Short mmCIF file of C-alpha atoms and ligand atoms in Angstrom, two decimals:
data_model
loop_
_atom_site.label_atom_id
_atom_site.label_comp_id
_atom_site.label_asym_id
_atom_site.label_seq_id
_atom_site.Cartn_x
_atom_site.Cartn_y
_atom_site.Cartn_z
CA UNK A 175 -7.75 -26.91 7.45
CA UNK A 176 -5.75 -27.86 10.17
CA UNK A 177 -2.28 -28.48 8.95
CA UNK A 178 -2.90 -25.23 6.56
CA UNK A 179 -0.44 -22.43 6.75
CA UNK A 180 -2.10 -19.69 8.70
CA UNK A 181 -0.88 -16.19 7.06
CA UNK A 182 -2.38 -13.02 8.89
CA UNK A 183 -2.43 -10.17 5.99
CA UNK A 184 -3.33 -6.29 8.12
CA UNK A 185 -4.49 -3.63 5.61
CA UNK A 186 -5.97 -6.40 3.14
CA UNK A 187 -8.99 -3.85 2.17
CA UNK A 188 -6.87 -1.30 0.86
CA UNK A 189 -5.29 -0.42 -2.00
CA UNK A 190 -2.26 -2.41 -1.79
CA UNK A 191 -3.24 -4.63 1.00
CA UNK A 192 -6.41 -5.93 -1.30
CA UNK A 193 -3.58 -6.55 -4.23
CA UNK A 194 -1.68 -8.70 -2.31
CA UNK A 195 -4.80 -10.97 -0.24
CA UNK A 196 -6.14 -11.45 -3.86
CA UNK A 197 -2.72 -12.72 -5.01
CA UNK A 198 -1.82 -15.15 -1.98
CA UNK A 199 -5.54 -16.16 -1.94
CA UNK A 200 -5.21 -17.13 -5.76
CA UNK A 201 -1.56 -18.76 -5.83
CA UNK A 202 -1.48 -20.09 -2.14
CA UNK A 203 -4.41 -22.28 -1.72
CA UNK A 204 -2.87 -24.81 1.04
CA UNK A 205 -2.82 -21.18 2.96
CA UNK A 206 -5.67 -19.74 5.38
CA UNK A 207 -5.68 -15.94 4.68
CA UNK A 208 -7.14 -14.23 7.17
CA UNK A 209 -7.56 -10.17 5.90
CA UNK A 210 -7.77 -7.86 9.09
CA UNK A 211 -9.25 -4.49 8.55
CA UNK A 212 -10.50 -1.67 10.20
CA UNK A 213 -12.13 -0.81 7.53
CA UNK A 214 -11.29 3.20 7.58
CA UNK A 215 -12.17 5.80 4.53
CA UNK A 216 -9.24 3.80 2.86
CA UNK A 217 -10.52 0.32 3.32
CA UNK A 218 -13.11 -1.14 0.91
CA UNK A 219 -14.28 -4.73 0.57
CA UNK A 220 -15.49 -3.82 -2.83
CA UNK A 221 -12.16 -4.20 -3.53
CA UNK A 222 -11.92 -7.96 -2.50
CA UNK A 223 -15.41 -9.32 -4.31
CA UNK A 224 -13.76 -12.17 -6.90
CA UNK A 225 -12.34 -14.18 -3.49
CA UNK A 226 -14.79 -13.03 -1.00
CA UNK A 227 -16.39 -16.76 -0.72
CA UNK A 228 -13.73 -18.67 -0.94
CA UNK A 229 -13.22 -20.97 1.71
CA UNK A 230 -9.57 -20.32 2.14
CA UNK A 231 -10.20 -16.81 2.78
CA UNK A 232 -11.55 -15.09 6.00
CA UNK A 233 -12.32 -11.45 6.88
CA UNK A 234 -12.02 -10.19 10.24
CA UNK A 235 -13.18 -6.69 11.14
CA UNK A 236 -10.70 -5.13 13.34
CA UNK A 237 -8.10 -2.56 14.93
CA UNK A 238 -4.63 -3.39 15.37
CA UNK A 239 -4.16 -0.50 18.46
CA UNK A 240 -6.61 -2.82 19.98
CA UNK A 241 -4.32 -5.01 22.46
CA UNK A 242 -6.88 -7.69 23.92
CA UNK A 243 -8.15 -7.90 20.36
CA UNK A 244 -5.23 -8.80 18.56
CA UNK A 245 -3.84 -11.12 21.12
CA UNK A 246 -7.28 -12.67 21.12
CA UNK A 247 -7.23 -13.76 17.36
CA UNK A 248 -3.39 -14.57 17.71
CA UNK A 249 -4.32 -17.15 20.43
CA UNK A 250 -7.29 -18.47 18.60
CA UNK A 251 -5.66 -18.80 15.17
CA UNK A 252 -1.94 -19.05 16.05
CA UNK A 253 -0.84 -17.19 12.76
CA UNK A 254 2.29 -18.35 11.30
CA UNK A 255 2.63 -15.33 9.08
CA UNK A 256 2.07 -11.98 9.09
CA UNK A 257 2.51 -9.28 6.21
CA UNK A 258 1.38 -6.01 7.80
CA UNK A 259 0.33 -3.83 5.40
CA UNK A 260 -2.48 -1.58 7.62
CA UNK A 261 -1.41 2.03 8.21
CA UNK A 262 -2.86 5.51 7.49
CA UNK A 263 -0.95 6.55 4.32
CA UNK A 264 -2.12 10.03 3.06
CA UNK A 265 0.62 12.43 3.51
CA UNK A 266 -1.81 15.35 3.14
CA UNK A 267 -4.11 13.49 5.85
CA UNK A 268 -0.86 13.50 8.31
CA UNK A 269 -0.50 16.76 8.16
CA UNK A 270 -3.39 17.85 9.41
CA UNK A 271 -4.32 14.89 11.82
CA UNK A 272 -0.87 13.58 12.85
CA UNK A 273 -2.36 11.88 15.96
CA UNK A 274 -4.08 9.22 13.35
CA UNK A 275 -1.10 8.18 12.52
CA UNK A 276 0.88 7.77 15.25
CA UNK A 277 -1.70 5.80 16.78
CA UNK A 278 -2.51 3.50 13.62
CA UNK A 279 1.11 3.44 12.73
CA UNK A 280 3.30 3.68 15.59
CA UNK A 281 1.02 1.90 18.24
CA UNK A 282 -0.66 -0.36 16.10
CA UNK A 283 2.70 -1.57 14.49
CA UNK A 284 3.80 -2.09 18.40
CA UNK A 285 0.65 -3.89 19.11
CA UNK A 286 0.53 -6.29 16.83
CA UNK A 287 4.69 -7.33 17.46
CA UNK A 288 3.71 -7.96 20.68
CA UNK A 289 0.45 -10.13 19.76
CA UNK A 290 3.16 -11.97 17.29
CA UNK A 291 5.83 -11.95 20.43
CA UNK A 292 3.07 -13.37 23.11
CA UNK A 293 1.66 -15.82 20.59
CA UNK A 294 5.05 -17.27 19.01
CA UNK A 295 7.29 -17.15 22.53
CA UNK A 296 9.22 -19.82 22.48
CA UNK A 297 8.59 -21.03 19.24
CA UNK A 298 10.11 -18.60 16.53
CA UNK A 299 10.62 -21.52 13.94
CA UNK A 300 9.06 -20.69 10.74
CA UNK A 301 7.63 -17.67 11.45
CA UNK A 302 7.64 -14.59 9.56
CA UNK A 303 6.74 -11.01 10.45
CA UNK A 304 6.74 -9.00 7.25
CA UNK A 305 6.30 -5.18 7.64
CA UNK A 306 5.57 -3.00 4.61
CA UNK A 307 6.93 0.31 4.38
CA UNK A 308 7.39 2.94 2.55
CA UNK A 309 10.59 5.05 0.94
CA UNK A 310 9.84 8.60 2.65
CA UNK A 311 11.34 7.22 5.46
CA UNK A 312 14.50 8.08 3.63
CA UNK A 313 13.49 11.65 3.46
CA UNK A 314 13.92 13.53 0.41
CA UNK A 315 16.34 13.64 -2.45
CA UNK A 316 18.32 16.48 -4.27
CA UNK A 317 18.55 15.95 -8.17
CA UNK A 318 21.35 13.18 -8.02
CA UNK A 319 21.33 9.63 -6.16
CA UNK A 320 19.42 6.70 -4.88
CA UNK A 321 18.08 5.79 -1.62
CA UNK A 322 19.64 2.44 -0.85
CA UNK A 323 18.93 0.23 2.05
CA UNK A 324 22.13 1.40 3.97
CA UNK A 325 20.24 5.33 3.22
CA UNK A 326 20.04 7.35 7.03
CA UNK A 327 16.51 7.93 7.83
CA UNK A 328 15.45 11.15 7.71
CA UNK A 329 11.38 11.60 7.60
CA UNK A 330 10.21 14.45 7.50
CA UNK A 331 5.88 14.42 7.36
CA UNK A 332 4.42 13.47 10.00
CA UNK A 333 3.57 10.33 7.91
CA UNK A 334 6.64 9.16 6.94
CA UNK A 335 8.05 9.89 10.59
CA UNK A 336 5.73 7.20 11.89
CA UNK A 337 6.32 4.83 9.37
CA UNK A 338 10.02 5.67 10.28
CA UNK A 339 9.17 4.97 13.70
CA UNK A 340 7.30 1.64 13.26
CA UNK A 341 10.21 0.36 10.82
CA UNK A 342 12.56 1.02 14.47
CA UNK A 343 10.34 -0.47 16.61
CA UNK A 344 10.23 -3.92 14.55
CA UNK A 345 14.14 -4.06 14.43
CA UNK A 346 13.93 -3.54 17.82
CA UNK A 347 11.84 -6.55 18.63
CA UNK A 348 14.50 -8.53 15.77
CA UNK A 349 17.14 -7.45 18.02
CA UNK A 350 15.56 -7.48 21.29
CA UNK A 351 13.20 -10.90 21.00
CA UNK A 352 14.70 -12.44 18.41
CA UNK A 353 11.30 -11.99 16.62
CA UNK A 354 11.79 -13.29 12.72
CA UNK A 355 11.10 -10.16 11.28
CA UNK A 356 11.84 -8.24 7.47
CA UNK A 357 11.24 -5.27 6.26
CA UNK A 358 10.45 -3.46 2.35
CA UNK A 359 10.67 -0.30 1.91
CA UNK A 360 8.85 0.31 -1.63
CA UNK A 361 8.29 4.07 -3.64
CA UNK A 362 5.30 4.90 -5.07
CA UNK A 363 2.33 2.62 -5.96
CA UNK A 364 -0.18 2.69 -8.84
CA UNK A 365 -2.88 1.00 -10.69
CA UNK A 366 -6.69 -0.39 -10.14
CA UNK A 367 -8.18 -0.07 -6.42
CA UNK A 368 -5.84 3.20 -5.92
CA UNK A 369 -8.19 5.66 -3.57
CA UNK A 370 -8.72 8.84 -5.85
CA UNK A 371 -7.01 10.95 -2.95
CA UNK A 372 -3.82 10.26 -4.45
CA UNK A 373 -2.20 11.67 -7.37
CA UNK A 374 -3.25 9.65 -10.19
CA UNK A 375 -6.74 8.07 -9.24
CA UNK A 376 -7.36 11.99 -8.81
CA UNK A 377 -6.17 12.88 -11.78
CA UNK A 378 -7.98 10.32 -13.71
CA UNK A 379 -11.31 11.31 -11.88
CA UNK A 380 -11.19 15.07 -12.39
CA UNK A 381 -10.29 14.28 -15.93
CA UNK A 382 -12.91 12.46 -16.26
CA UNK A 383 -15.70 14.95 -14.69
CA UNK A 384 -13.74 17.65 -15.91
CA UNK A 385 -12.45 19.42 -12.74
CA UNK A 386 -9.41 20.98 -11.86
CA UNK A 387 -6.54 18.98 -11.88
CA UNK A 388 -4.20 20.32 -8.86
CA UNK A 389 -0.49 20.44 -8.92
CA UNK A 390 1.44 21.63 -6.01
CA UNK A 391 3.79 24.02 -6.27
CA UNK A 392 5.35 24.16 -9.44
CA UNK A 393 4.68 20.36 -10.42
CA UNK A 394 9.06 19.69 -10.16
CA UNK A 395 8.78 16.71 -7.23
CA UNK A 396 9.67 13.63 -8.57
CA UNK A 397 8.49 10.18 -7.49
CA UNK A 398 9.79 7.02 -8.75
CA UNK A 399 6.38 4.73 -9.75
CA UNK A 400 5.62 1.12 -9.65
CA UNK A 401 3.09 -0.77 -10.78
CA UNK A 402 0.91 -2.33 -7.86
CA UNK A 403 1.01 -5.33 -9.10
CA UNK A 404 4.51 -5.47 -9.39
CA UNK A 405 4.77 -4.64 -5.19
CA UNK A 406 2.76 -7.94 -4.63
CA UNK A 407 5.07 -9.58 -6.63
CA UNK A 408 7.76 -8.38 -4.87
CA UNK A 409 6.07 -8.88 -1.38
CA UNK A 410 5.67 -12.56 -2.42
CA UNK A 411 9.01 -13.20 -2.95
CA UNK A 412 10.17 -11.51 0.52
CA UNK A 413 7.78 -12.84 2.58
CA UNK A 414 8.68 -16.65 0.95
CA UNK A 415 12.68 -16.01 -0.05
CA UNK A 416 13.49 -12.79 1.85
CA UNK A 417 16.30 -13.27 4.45
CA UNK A 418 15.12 -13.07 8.82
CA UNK A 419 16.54 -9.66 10.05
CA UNK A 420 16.82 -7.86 6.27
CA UNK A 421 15.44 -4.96 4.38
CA UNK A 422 14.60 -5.33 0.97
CA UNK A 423 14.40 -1.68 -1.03
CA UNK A 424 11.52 -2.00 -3.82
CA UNK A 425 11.08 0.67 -6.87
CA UNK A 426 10.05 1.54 -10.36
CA UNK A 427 13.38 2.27 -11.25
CA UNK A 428 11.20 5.24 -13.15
CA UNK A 429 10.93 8.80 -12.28
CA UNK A 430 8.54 11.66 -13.01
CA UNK A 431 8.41 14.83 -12.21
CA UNK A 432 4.61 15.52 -10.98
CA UNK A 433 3.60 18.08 -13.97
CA UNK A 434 5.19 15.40 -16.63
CA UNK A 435 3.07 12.66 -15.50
CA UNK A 436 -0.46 14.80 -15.24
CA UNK A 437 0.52 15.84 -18.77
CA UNK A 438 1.11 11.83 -19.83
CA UNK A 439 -2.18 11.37 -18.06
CA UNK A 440 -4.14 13.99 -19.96
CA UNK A 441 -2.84 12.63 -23.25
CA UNK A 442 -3.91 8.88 -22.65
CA UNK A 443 -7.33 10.35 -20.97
CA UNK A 444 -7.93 12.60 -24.25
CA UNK A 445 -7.34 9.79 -26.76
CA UNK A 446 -9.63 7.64 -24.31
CA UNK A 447 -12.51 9.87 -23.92
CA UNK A 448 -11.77 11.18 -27.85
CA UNK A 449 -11.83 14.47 -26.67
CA UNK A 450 -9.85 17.24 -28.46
CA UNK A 451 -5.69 16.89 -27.83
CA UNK A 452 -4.98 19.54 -25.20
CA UNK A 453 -8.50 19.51 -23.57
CA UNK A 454 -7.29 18.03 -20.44
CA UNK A 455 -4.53 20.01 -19.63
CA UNK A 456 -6.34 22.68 -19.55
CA UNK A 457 -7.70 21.65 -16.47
CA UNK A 458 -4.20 21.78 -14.84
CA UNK A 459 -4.02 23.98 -12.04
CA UNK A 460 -1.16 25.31 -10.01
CA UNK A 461 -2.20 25.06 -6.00
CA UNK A 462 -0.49 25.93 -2.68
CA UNK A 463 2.54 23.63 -1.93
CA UNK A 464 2.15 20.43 0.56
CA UNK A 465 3.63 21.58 3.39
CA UNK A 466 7.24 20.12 3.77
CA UNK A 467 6.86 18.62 0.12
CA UNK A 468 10.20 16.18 -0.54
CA UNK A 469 11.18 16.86 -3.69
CA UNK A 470 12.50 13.31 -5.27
CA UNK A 471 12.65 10.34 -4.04
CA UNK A 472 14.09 7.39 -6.25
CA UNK A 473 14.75 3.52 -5.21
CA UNK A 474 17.79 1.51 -5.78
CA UNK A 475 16.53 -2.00 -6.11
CA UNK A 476 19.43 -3.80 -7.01
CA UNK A 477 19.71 -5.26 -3.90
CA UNK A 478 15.82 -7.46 -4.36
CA UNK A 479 16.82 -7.92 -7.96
CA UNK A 480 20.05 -9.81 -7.34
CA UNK A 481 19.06 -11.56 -4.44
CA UNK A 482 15.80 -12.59 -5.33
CA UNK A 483 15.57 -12.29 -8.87
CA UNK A 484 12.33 -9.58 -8.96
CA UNK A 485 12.53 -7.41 -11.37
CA UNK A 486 9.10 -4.49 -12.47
CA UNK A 487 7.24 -6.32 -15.46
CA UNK A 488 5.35 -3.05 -17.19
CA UNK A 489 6.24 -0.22 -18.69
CA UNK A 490 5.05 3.04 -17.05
CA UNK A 491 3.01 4.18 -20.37
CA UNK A 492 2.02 0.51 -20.71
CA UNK A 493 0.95 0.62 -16.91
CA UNK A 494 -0.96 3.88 -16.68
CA UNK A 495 -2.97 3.19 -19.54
CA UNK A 496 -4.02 -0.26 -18.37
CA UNK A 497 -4.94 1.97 -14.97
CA UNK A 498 -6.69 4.62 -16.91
CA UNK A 499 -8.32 1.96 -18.73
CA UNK A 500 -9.55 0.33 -15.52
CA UNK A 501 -10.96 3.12 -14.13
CA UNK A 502 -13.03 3.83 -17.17
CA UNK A 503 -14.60 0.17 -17.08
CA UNK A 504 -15.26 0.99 -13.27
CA UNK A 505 -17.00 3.67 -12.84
CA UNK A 506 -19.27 1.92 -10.45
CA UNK A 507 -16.65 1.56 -8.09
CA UNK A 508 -14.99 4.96 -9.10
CA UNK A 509 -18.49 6.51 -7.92
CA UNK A 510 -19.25 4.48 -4.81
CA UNK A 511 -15.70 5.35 -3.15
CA UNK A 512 -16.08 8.93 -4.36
CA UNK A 513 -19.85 9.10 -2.79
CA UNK A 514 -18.97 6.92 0.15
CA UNK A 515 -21.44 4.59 -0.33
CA UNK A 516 -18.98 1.72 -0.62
CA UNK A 517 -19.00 2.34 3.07
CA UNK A 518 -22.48 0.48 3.43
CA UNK A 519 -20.70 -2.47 1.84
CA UNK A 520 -19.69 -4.21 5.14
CA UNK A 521 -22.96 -4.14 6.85
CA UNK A 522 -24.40 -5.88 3.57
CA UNK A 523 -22.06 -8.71 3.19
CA UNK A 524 -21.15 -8.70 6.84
CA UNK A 525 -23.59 -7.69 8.93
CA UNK A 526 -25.72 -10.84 8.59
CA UNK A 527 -23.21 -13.22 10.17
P1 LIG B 959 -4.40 2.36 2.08
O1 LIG B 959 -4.59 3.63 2.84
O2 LIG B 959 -5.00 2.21 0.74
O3 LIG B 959 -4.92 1.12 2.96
C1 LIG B 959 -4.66 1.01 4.33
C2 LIG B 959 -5.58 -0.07 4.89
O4 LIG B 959 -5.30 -0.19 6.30
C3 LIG B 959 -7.08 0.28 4.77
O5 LIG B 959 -7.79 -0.84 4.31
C4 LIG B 959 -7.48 0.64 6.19
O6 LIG B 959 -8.84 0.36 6.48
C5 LIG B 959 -6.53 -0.22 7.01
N1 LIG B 959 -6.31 0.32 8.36
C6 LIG B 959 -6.00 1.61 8.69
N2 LIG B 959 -5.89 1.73 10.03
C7 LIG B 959 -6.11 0.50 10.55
C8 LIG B 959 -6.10 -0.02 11.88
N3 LIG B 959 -5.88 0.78 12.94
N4 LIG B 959 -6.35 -1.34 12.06
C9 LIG B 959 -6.59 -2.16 11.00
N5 LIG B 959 -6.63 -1.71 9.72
C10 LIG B 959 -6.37 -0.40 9.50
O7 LIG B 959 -2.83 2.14 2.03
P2 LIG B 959 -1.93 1.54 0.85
O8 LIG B 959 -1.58 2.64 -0.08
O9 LIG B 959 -2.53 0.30 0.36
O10 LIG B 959 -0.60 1.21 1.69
C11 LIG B 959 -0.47 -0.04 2.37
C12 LIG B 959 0.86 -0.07 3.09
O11 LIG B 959 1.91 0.10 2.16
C13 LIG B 959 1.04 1.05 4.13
O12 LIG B 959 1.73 0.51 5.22
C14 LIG B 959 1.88 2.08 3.40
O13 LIG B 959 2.65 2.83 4.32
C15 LIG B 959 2.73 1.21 2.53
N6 LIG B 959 3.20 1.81 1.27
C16 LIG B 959 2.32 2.41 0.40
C17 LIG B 959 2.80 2.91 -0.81
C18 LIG B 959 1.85 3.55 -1.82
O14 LIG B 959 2.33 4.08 -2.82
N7 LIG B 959 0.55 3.52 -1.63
C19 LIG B 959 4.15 2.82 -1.13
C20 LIG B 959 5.02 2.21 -0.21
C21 LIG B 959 4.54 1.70 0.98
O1 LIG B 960 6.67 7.01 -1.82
C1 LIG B 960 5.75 6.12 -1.28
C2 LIG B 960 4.55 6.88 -0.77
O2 LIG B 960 3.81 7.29 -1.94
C3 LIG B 960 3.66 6.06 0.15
O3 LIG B 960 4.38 5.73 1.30
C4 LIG B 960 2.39 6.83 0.51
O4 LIG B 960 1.54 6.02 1.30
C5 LIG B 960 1.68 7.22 -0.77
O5 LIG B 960 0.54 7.99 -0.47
C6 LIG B 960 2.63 8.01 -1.69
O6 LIG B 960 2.93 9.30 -1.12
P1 LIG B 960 3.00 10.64 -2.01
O7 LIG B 960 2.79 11.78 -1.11
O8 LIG B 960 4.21 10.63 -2.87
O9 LIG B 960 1.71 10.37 -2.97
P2 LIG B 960 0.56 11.36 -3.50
O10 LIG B 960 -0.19 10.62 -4.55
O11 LIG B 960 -0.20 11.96 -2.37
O12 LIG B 960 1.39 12.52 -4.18
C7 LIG B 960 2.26 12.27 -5.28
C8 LIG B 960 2.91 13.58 -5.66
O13 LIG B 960 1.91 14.42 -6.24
C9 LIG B 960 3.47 14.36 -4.50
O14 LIG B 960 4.65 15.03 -4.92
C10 LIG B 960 2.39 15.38 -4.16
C11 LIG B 960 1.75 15.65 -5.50
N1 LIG B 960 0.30 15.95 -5.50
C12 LIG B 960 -0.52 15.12 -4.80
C13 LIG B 960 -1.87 15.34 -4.79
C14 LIG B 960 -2.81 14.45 -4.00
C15 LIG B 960 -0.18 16.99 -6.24
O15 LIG B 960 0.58 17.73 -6.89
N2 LIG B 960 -1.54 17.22 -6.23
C16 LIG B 960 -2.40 16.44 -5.53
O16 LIG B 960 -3.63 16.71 -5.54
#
């Protein structure tokens, strides 16, 4: 265990986060992943049961706004990676807690490239600090154009503002400390593990227990979706082949306006649950407007694609229904997260040791 890579993953319970652990834990087995995790609403060790026991793998319950914690582990494990992936991500949430955010994902960010600074001083060789973020930083799009990595930022939620603001900070310490840092910027995620706050888990469960579906506004903003596996793939590469200092722009290269894809959805979910064509749209309902909605954001990826050679491997209709699909086989999980039961989880497994 000694000579073993030591890779620090933040936000490994979550929905991408638990992607990406399960990946390096599978493909990387001369690595030690250690998963940190607050283990907020979001984060769910459900979500990480196939590699829970394997020795390579360790969970460690904790905050990263917690100074004297995170320099503690840093000095006890001396990390030689970190992909930080932890952060509050609900747009909807930021708006009416902002303070969440900026603590998690302003603060915490800062923490933990100072835990990486104290720990690696002196020593930068073969380090990596990989921070995932997001494409709102960007802002928001009219109908033409892509957001490239050269794009101004322009955030404008209280989310993507502290994303914006954590994407700064670790430049600063590139520029400042020399820290070996890079940075992805990705659009928007989907697939199995996704919480059902978001779009399309919610979609699927409403569906499902026959609720209303609600669309902001008039259902016209337009995301650009990737499959979540695809990310991990693409977070692989870039922490492994992505260049100290760089940013690294990550998308579907596949736009939908909101009301198109809920429409999409109802099709697959009618054919899966062989109910009637045109019962689930029905459930479509038109609701109040996110405040300060963006209306389109879209990715130009050429950049990871020529560099790196990544490239998205599904289809979106190929994707979604393998998503829908899941979610149908896991209700169990579907149920627990939606009852909040899965939050008992950690004392179970954990609570013990
Ligand atoms: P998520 O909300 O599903 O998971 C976040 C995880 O971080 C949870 O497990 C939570 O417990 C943990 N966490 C939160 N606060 C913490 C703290 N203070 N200390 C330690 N752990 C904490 O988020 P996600 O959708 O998986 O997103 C992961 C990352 O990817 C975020 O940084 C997000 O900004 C970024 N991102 C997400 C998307 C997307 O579509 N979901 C797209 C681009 C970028
Ligand atoms: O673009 C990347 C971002 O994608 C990530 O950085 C965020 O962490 C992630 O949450 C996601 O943000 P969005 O706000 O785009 O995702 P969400 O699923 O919340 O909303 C998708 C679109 O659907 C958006 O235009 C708002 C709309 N929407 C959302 C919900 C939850 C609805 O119309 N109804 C809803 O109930």
């Amino acid at each position: 265990m000694t000579d073993k890579k030591k890779i620090l993953i933040t936000g490994g319970a979550g929905f991408i986060g638990s992607h990406v652990v399960k990946r390096f834990v599978r493909n990387y087995p001369d690595y030690q992943i250690f998963n940190l995790d607050k283990l907020t609403y979001a984060g769910n060790l459900e979500n990480l049961r196939e590699i829970e026991n394997l020795p390579y793998y360790t969970f460690i319950k904790g905050d990263i706004v917690d100074a004297e914690f995170m320099n503690g582990i840093f000095a006890e494990h001396q990390f030689d990676g970190v992909i930080h992936l932890a952060a509050e991500s609900h747009v909807d949430r930021s708006i009416t807690n902002p303070l969440e955010f900026i603590m998690t994902n302003i603060v915490g960010t800062t923490t933990l490239l100072n835990a990486a600074k104290n720990c690696w001083n002196g020593n930068m060789e073969n380090k990596k600090f990989y921070h995932i973020s997001t494409d709102e930083v960007f802002g928001s799009l009219g109908k033409e154009g892509f957001f490239t990595e050269k794009t101004a930022y322009d955030p404008r939620s209280p989310y993507s503002a502290s994303k914006a603001s954590s994407d700064h900070l670790v430049r600063a310490y590139f520029h400042t400390y020399k820290l070996p840092v890079v940075i992805s910027n990705c659009s928007n995620n989907y697939g199995s593990y996704h919480f059902p706050e978001k779009l399309i888990p919610l979609t699927i469960n409403n569906i499902k227990n026959n609720k209303p579906i609600p669309v902001y506004g008039k259902g016209e903003n337009v995301r650009d979706w990737l499959f979540v596996e695809d990310h991990a793939v693409a977070i692989d590469l870039i922490f492994h082949k992505g260049k100290i200092g760089e940013t690294y722009n990550i998308g579907g290269n596949n736009e939908w306006t909101n009301i198109d894809l809920v429409h999409l959805l109802c099709r697959i979910m009618d054919e899966k649950l062989g109910r009637e064509p045109g019962t689930s749209a029905k459930l479509i309902t038109f609701v109040t407007d996110r405040a300060g909605h963006d209306l389109r954001y879209a990715i130009d990826s050429s950049k990871l694609q020529n560099e790196l050679g990544w490239a998205p491997s599904l289809q979106f209709e190929e994707g979604l229904e393998k998503t829908v699909d899941w979610y149908l086989a896991n209700e169990e999980w579907l149920n627990d997260v939606t009852s909040g039961a899965y939050q008992k989880y950690y004392e179970k497994m954990y609570h013990k040791r």
